PDB file of C-alpha atoms in Angstrom:
ATOM      1  CA  MET X1183       0.000   0.000   0.000  1.00 51.00           C
ATOM      2  CA  ASN X1184       1.348   3.433  -0.976  1.00 54.00           C
ATOM      3  CA  LYS X1185       1.441   5.692   2.074  1.00 54.00           C
ATOM      4  CA  ARG X1186       2.806   8.726   0.231  1.00 59.00           C
ATOM      5  CA  PRO X1187      -0.600  10.324  -0.632  1.00 63.00           C
ATOM      6  CA  ALA X1188      -1.625  10.175   3.022  1.00 62.00           C
ATOM      7  CA  HIS X1189       1.702  11.619   4.055  1.00 66.00           C
ATOM      8  CA  ARG X1190       1.389  14.424   1.557  1.00 66.00           C
ATOM      9  CA  LEU X1191      -2.168  15.126   2.715  1.00 62.00           C
ATOM     10  CA  ALA X1192      -1.045  15.369   6.325  1.00 62.00           C
ATOM     11  CA  LEU X1193       1.800  17.653   5.336  1.00 61.00           C
ATOM     12  CA  GLY X1194      -0.585  19.858   3.377  1.00 65.00           C
ATOM     13  CA  VAL X1195      -2.933  20.102   6.358  1.00 61.00           C
ATOM     14  CA  CYS X1196      -0.039  21.084   8.590  1.00 61.00           C
ATOM     15  CA  VAL X1197       1.043  23.772   6.139  1.00 64.00           C
ATOM     16  CA  CYS X1198      -2.501  25.156   5.930  1.00 64.00           C
ATOM     17  CA  ILE X1199      -2.807  25.232   9.717  1.00 71.00           C
ATOM     18  CA  ALA X1200       0.580  26.956  10.062  1.00 61.00           C
ATOM     19  CA  SER X1201      -0.340  29.498   7.408  1.00 66.00           C
ATOM     20  CA  GLY X1202      -3.615  30.203   9.138  1.00 62.00           C
ATOM     21  CA  LEU X1203      -1.946  30.651  12.504  1.00 62.00           C
ATOM     22  CA  LEU X1204       0.664  32.942  10.942  1.00 66.00           C
ATOM     23  CA  ALA X1205      -2.078  35.026   9.279  1.00 59.00           C
ATOM     24  CA  MET X1206      -3.978  35.268  12.564  1.00 58.00           C
ATOM     25  CA  SER X1207      -0.804  36.292  14.364  1.00 57.00           C
ATOM     26  CA  SER X1208      -0.023  38.953  11.734  1.00 57.00           C
ATOM     27  CA  SER X1209      -3.591  40.251  11.920  1.00 60.00           C
ATOM     28  CA  ARG X1210      -3.423  40.481  15.694  1.00 61.00           C
ATOM     29  CA  MET X1211      -0.096  42.301  15.493  1.00 53.00           C
ATOM     30  CA  ALA X1212      -1.509  44.764  12.964  1.00 50.00           C
ATOM     31  CA  LEU X1213      -4.543  45.412  15.156  1.00 50.00           C
ATOM     32  CA  ALA X1214      -2.304  45.874  18.190  1.00 50.00           C
ATOM     33  CA  GLN X1215      -0.136  48.370  16.288  1.00 56.00           C
ATOM     34  CA  GLN X1216      -3.214  50.299  15.144  1.00 58.00           C
ATOM     35  CA  ALA X1217      -4.536  50.400  18.698  1.00 58.00           C
ATOM     36  CA  LYS X1218      -1.144  51.617  19.930  1.00 59.00           C
ATOM     37  CA  ALA X1219      -1.081  54.355  17.277  1.00 58.00           C
ATOM     38  CA  ARG X1220      -4.592  55.503  18.214  1.00 71.00           C
ATOM     39  CA  SER X1221      -3.623  55.518  21.866  1.00 86.00           C
ATOM     40  CA  ALA X1222      -0.494  57.578  21.136  1.00 92.00           C
ATOM     41  CA  LEU X1223      -2.493  60.101  19.114  1.00 97.00           C
ATOM     42  CA  THR X1224      -5.105  60.404  21.854  1.00 96.00           C
ATOM     43  CA  ALA X1225      -2.367  61.067  24.399  1.00 97.00           C
ATOM     44  CA  ILE X1226      -0.825  63.755  22.180  1.00 98.00           C
ATOM     45  CA  GLN X1227      -4.217  65.393  21.654  1.00 97.00           C
ATOM     46  CA  GLU X1228      -4.822  65.418  25.402  1.00 97.00           C
ATOM     47  CA  ARG X1229      -1.441  67.055  26.018  1.00 98.00           C
ATOM     48  CA  HIS X1230      -2.266  69.566  23.311  1.00 98.00           C
ATOM     49  CA  ARG X1231      -5.507  70.515  25.068  1.00 97.00           C
ATOM     50  CA  ASP X1232      -3.726  70.709  28.436  1.00 98.00           C
ATOM     51  CA  HIS X1233      -0.977  72.962  27.061  1.00 98.00           C
ATOM     52  CA  TYR X1234      -3.530  75.267  25.456  1.00 98.00           C
ATOM     53  CA  GLN X1235      -5.457  75.506  28.717  1.00 98.00           C
ATOM     54  CA  GLU X1236      -2.270  76.437  30.583  1.00 98.00           C
ATOM     55  CA  PHE X1237      -1.551  79.070  27.927  1.00 98.00           C
ATOM     56  CA  ALA X1238      -5.117  80.413  28.172  1.00 98.00           C
ATOM     57  CA  ASP X1239      -4.867  80.591  31.973  1.00 98.00           C
ATOM     58  CA  GLU X1240      -1.693  82.692  31.767  1.00 98.00           C
ATOM     59  CA  LEU X1241      -3.303  85.038  29.250  1.00 98.00           C
ATOM     60  CA  GLY X1242      -6.300  85.273  31.548  1.00 98.00           C
ATOM     61  CA  LYS X1243      -4.023  86.607  34.276  1.00 98.00           C
ATOM     62  CA  LEU X1244      -2.654  89.198  31.845  1.00 98.00           C
ATOM     63  CA  ILE X1245      -6.184  90.273  30.948  1.00 98.00           C
ATOM     64  CA  GLU X1246      -6.944  90.766  34.637  1.00 98.00           C
ATOM     65  CA  PHE X1247      -3.774  92.866  34.960  1.00 98.00           C
ATOM     66  CA  CYS X1248      -4.790  95.103  32.053  1.00 98.00           C
ATOM     67  CA  GLN X1249      -8.284  95.501  33.428  1.00 98.00           C
ATOM     68  CA  SER X1250      -6.915  96.463  36.852  1.00 98.00           C
ATOM     69  CA  LYS X1251      -4.664  99.060  35.197  1.00 97.00           C
ATOM     70  CA  GLU X1252      -7.455 100.305  32.921  1.00 97.00           C
ATOM     71  CA  LEU X1253      -5.648  99.317  29.718  1.00 98.00           C
ATOM     72  CA  PRO X1254      -8.495  98.465  27.324  1.00 97.00           C
ATOM     73  CA  GLU X1255      -6.197  98.173  24.302  1.00 97.00           C
ATOM     74  CA  GLY X1256      -4.097  95.580  26.094  1.00 98.00           C
ATOM     75  CA  THR X1257      -7.189  93.649  27.157  1.00 98.00           C
ATOM     76  CA  GLU X1258      -8.463  93.584  23.581  1.00 98.00           C
ATOM     77  CA  GLN X1259      -5.150  92.497  22.068  1.00 97.00           C
ATOM     78  CA  ILE X1260      -4.615  89.709  24.582  1.00 98.00           C
ATOM     79  CA  GLN X1261      -8.152  88.426  24.105  1.00 97.00           C
ATOM     80  CA  GLY X1262      -7.432  88.345  20.372  1.00 96.00           C
ATOM     81  CA  ARG X1263      -4.526  85.962  21.004  1.00 96.00           C
ATOM     82  CA  LEU X1264      -6.736  83.451  22.819  1.00 96.00           C
ATOM     83  CA  ILE X1265      -7.149  81.382  19.669  1.00 93.00           C
ATOM     84  CA  SER X1266      -8.554  77.931  20.267  1.00 93.00           C
ATOM     85  CA  PRO X1267      -6.685  75.285  18.205  1.00 92.00           C
ATOM     86  CA  ASP X1268     -10.009  74.237  16.687  1.00 89.00           C
ATOM     87  CA  ALA X1269     -10.832  77.825  15.700  1.00 87.00           C
ATOM     88  CA  LEU X1270      -7.791  78.530  13.515  1.00 84.00           C
ATOM     89  CA  THR X1271      -8.796  79.923  10.127  1.00 79.00           C
ATOM     90  CA  THR X1272      -6.936  80.336   6.853  1.00 76.00           C
ATOM     91  CA  LYS X1273      -6.670  84.065   7.526  1.00 75.00           C
ATOM     92  CA  MET X1274      -5.055  83.434  10.921  1.00 77.00           C
ATOM     93  CA  LEU X1275      -2.576  81.021   9.355  1.00 82.00           C
ATOM     94  CA  ALA X1276      -1.251  83.717   6.991  1.00 89.00           C
ATOM     95  CA  LEU X1277       2.191  84.587   8.341  1.00 94.00           C
ATOM     96  CA  PRO X1278       3.785  88.047   8.350  1.00 95.00           C
ATOM     97  CA  ARG X1279       6.702  88.599   5.998  1.00 95.00           C
ATOM     98  CA  GLU X1280       8.580  90.861   8.393  1.00 97.00           C
ATOM     99  CA  VAL X1281      10.246  89.752  11.615  1.00 98.00           C
ATOM    100  CA  LEU X1282       8.378  90.959  14.695  1.00 97.00           C
ATOM    101  CA  PRO X1283       9.876  94.260  15.944  1.00 96.00           C
ATOM    102  CA  GLU X1284      11.417  94.553  19.383  1.00 97.00           C
ATOM    103  CA  ILE X1285       9.135  95.917  22.091  1.00 97.00           C
ATOM    104  CA  SER X1286      10.092  99.525  22.724  1.00 97.00           C
ATOM    105  CA  ASN X1287      11.854 100.488  25.950  1.00 96.00           C
ATOM    106  CA  GLN X1288      10.136 103.847  25.754  1.00 97.00           C
ATOM    107  CA  LEU X1289       6.691 102.475  26.584  1.00 97.00           C
ATOM    108  CA  PRO X1290       5.081 103.198  29.959  1.00 97.00           C
ATOM    109  CA  ALA X1291       5.938 100.463  32.493  1.00 97.00           C
ATOM    110  CA  ASP X1292       2.487  98.829  32.568  1.00 98.00           C
ATOM    111  CA  GLU X1293       2.195  98.911  28.791  1.00 98.00           C
ATOM    112  CA  ARG X1294       5.605  97.344  28.331  1.00 98.00           C
ATOM    113  CA  TYR X1295       4.846  94.718  30.967  1.00 98.00           C
ATOM    114  CA  TRP X1296       1.769  93.268  29.304  1.00 98.00           C
ATOM    115  CA  GLN X1297       3.374  93.366  25.867  1.00 98.00           C
ATOM    116  CA  THR X1298       6.540  91.569  26.978  1.00 98.00           C
ATOM    117  CA  GLN X1299       4.534  89.023  28.957  1.00 98.00           C
ATOM    118  CA  LEU X1300       2.229  88.377  26.011  1.00 98.00           C
ATOM    119  CA  ARG X1301       5.221  87.895  23.708  1.00 98.00           C
ATOM    120  CA  LYS X1302       6.820  85.515  26.213  1.00 98.00           C
ATOM    121  CA  GLN X1303       3.679  83.446  26.720  1.00 98.00           C
ATOM    122  CA  GLU X1304       3.155  83.076  22.985  1.00 98.00           C
ATOM    123  CA  THR X1305       6.763  82.120  22.227  1.00 98.00           C
ATOM    124  CA  ASP X1306       6.791  79.626  25.120  1.00 98.00           C
ATOM    125  CA  TYR X1307       3.543  78.083  23.899  1.00 98.00           C
ATOM    126  CA  ALA X1308       4.926  77.884  20.368  1.00 98.00           C
ATOM    127  CA  LYS X1309       8.021  76.060  21.649  1.00 98.00           C
ATOM    128  CA  THR X1310       5.782  73.567  23.427  1.00 98.00           C
ATOM    129  CA  LEU X1311       3.717  73.017  20.296  1.00 98.00           C
ATOM    130  CA  TYR X1312       6.833  72.455  18.214  1.00 98.00           C
ATOM    131  CA  LEU X1313       8.177  69.829  20.626  1.00 98.00           C
ATOM    132  CA  LEU X1314       4.765  68.156  20.666  1.00 98.00           C
ATOM    133  CA  SER X1315       4.782  68.125  16.868  1.00 98.00           C
ATOM    134  CA  ARG X1316       8.062  66.198  16.953  1.00 98.00           C
ATOM    135  CA  GLN X1317       6.458  63.630  19.220  1.00 97.00           C
ATOM    136  CA  ALA X1318       3.476  63.349  16.887  1.00 97.00           C
ATOM    137  CA  LEU X1319       5.816  62.809  13.962  1.00 96.00           C
ATOM    138  CA  HIS X1320       7.767  60.180  15.908  1.00 97.00           C
ATOM    139  CA  GLU X1321       4.492  58.369  16.583  1.00 96.00           C
ATOM    140  CA  ARG X1322       3.750  58.452  12.831  1.00 95.00           C
ATOM    141  CA  HIS X1323       1.006  61.063  12.872  1.00 97.00           C
ATOM    142  CA  PRO X1324       2.370  63.580  10.319  1.00 96.00           C
ATOM    143  CA  SER X1325      -0.981  65.305   9.740  1.00 96.00           C
ATOM    144  CA  TYR X1326      -1.371  66.168  13.398  1.00 97.00           C
ATOM    145  CA  ALA X1327       2.304  67.126  13.600  1.00 97.00           C
ATOM    146  CA  TYR X1328       1.793  69.596  10.756  1.00 96.00           C
ATOM    147  CA  ARG X1329      -1.295  70.991  12.455  1.00 96.00           C
ATOM    148  CA  LEU X1330       0.772  71.673  15.576  1.00 97.00           C
ATOM    149  CA  VAL X1331       3.488  73.350  13.506  1.00 97.00           C
ATOM    150  CA  ARG X1332       0.942  75.651  11.857  1.00 96.00           C
ATOM    151  CA  GLU X1333      -0.496  76.614  15.246  1.00 97.00           C
ATOM    152  CA  ALA X1334       3.009  77.264  16.589  1.00 97.00           C
ATOM    153  CA  ALA X1335       3.655  79.643  13.684  1.00 97.00           C
ATOM    154  CA  VAL X1336       0.557  81.660  14.569  1.00 96.00           C
ATOM    155  CA  HIS X1337       1.866  82.309  18.078  1.00 97.00           C
ATOM    156  CA  ASP X1338       5.525  82.751  17.152  1.00 98.00           C
ATOM    157  CA  PRO X1339       5.996  83.530  13.448  1.00 97.00           C
ATOM    158  CA  ASP X1340       9.738  83.932  14.075  1.00 98.00           C
ATOM    159  CA  HIS X1341      10.312  80.380  15.372  1.00 98.00           C
ATOM    160  CA  PRO X1342      13.226  79.306  13.110  1.00 97.00           C
ATOM    161  CA  GLN X1343      12.494  75.542  12.986  1.00 97.00           C
ATOM    162  CA  VAL X1344       8.807  76.135  12.367  1.00 98.00           C
ATOM    163  CA  ARG X1345       9.537  78.586   9.579  1.00 97.00           C
ATOM    164  CA  LYS X1346      11.995  76.137   8.022  1.00 97.00           C
ATOM    165  CA  ILE X1347       9.374  73.375   8.004  1.00 97.00           C
ATOM    166  CA  LEU X1348       6.935  75.764   6.321  1.00 96.00           C
ATOM    167  CA  GLY X1349       9.470  76.577   3.607  1.00 96.00           C
ATOM    168  CA  TYR X1350      10.927  79.910   4.738  1.00 97.00           C
ATOM    169  CA  VAL X1351      14.385  81.232   5.522  1.00 97.00           C
ATOM    170  CA  ARG X1352      15.313  84.494   7.183  1.00 96.00           C
ATOM    171  CA  SER X1353      16.835  87.210   5.038  1.00 95.00           C
ATOM    172  CA  GLY X1354      17.611  90.303   7.078  1.00 94.00           C
ATOM    173  CA  ASN X1355      14.380  91.219   8.835  1.00 96.00           C
ATOM    174  CA  GLU X1356      12.156  89.235   6.472  1.00 96.00           C
ATOM    175  CA  TRP X1357      11.015  85.652   6.049  1.00 97.00           C
ATOM    176  CA  VAL X1358      11.206  84.575   2.428  1.00 97.00           C
ATOM    177  CA  THR X1359      11.404  81.435   0.329  1.00 96.00           C
ATOM    178  CA  PRO X1360      14.876  79.981  -0.379  1.00 96.00           C
ATOM    179  CA  PHE X1361      14.514  81.120  -4.000  1.00 96.00           C
ATOM    180  CA  ALA X1362      13.737  84.694  -2.937  1.00 96.00           C
ATOM    181  CA  ALA X1363      16.668  84.642  -0.497  1.00 95.00           C
ATOM    182  CA  ASP X1364      18.960  83.595  -3.347  1.00 96.00           C
ATOM    183  CA  GLN X1365      17.652  86.449  -5.510  1.00 96.00           C
ATOM    184  CA  ILE X1366      18.243  88.936  -2.702  1.00 95.00           C
ATOM    185  CA  ARG X1367      21.814  87.673  -2.241  1.00 94.00           C
ATOM    186  CA  LYS X1368      22.376  88.312  -5.950  1.00 94.00           C
ATOM    187  CA  GLY X1369      21.292  91.924  -5.484  1.00 93.00           C
ATOM    188  CA  ASN X1370      17.903  91.567  -7.187  1.00 96.00           C
ATOM    189  CA  VAL X1371      14.666  93.133  -5.994  1.00 95.00           C
ATOM    190  CA  TRP X1372      11.045  92.088  -6.468  1.00 93.00           C
ATOM    191  CA  HIS X1373       8.669  94.141  -8.616  1.00 95.00           C
ATOM    192  CA  GLU X1374       4.983  93.272  -8.843  1.00 93.00           C
ATOM    193  CA  GLU X1375       4.914  93.755 -12.619  1.00 93.00           C
ATOM    194  CA  PHE X1376       8.409  92.720 -13.705  1.00 93.00           C
ATOM    195  CA  GLY X1377       9.300  90.068 -11.140  1.00 94.00           C
ATOM    196  CA  TRP X1378      12.913  89.761  -9.936  1.00 95.00           C
ATOM    197  CA  LEU X1379      15.264  92.338 -11.426  1.00 95.00           C
ATOM    198  CA  PRO X1380      18.646  93.850 -10.665  1.00 95.00           C
ATOM    199  CA  LYS X1381      17.938  96.997  -8.677  1.00 93.00           C
ATOM    200  CA  SER X1382      19.791  99.077 -11.272  1.00 94.00           C
ATOM    201  CA  HIS X1383      17.294  97.985 -13.969  1.00 95.00           C
ATOM    202  CA  LEU X1384      14.122  99.204 -12.247  1.00 94.00           C
ATOM    203  CA  VAL X1385      14.182 102.794 -13.552  1.00 94.00           C
ATOM    204  CA  ARG X1386      14.725 101.736 -17.170  1.00 95.00           C
ATOM    205  CA  TYR X1387      12.046  99.022 -16.962  1.00 95.00           C
ATOM    206  CA  ALA X1388       9.585 101.566 -15.552  1.00 93.00           C
ATOM    207  CA  ALA X1389      10.457 103.834 -18.505  1.00 94.00           C
ATOM    208  CA  GLY X1390       9.458 101.117 -20.987  1.00 94.00           C
ATOM    209  CA  GLU X1391      12.859  99.595 -21.756  1.00 94.00           C
ATOM    210  CA  ARG X1392      13.744  95.910 -21.532  1.00 94.00           C
ATOM    211  CA  ASN X1393      17.053  94.138 -21.181  1.00 92.00           C
ATOM    212  CA  PHE X1394      17.188  91.480 -23.903  1.00 89.00           C
ATOM    213  CA  LYS X1395      20.300  89.323 -24.063  1.00 89.00           C
ATOM    214  CA  GLY X1396      22.430  92.045 -22.540  1.00 89.00           C
ATOM    215  CA  ARG X1397      21.191  94.974 -24.645  1.00 93.00           C
ATOM    216  CA  TRP X1398      18.429  97.504 -24.031  1.00 94.00           C
ATOM    217  CA  ILE X1399      15.430  97.584 -26.374  1.00 92.00           C
ATOM    218  CA  THR X1400      11.872  98.865 -26.198  1.00 94.00           C
ATOM    219  CA  ALA X1401       9.144  96.809 -24.542  1.00 91.00           C
ATOM    220  CA  ALA X1402       7.310  96.663 -27.891  1.00 91.00           C
ATOM    221  CA  LYS X1403      10.336  95.216 -29.671  1.00 91.00           C
ATOM    222  CA  GLU X1404      10.883  92.684 -26.899  1.00 88.00           C
ATOM    223  CA  GLU X1405       7.269  91.524 -27.232  1.00 89.00           C
ATOM    224  CA  VAL X1406       7.853  90.809 -30.916  1.00 89.00           C
ATOM    225  CA  LEU X1407      11.114  88.965 -30.249  1.00 87.00           C
ATOM    226  CA  ARG X1408       9.548  86.882 -27.467  1.00 82.00           C
ATOM    227  CA  GLN X1409       7.022  85.453 -29.926  1.00 84.00           C
ATOM    228  CA  SER X1410       9.791  83.146 -31.146  1.00 75.00           C
ATOM    229  CA  PHE X1411       9.816  79.906 -29.165  1.00 64.00           C
ATOM    230  CA  ALA X1412      13.634  80.059 -28.885  1.00 67.00           C
ATOM    231  CA  ASP X1413      13.430  83.509 -27.237  1.00 66.00           C
ATOM    232  CA  GLY X1414      10.261  82.957 -25.221  1.00 61.00           C
ATOM    233  CA  TRP X1415      12.147  82.936 -21.955  1.00 54.00           C
TER     234      TRP X1415
END
């Protein structure tokens, strides 16, 4: 009697069982990893809420200070910086081009106090948000990490790491793109109509002249020459 078919059948059953157990184990591992990721995100979100509440509490104390000193402008400005993370709008996310100016030493003492304290609270909160964003990224939650970075930029638009992530570099007292910084280093300036130009060319361009392959011609003549595909750029 040939026992090989039975042997092969038993071997096949064993393989199927092993494959099934391996698949179940892989599925359980995947589910465990997903649960761990959700748990990590929940923990980060809770810390985010806690940090915002601490920030809001400190600003609340500043508001009370301004009210006690009868500084309505300070009260209004501080209240305007109490921006809930869930209330951020596209308009709020628009960052200033210029670096924030230093707070003047010539201000009255109470005025300078609330301004310096507001600046400090916002920069400290931004630092906390940035560090939390790194944790979110480490836990493989890039979308939430980016959200934290954008919120950090609202409270401290001069945070260097945050600006770098958002695609900006500092050039003098301005935040610009790397391309713009390169143009500035070359001595070029931006014009709304003409784009980047050497500063020495602005007057002649405004007068209707154009620099074409190193020689000056009229704008009308340049338009004709640019119709050729070879000279289109």
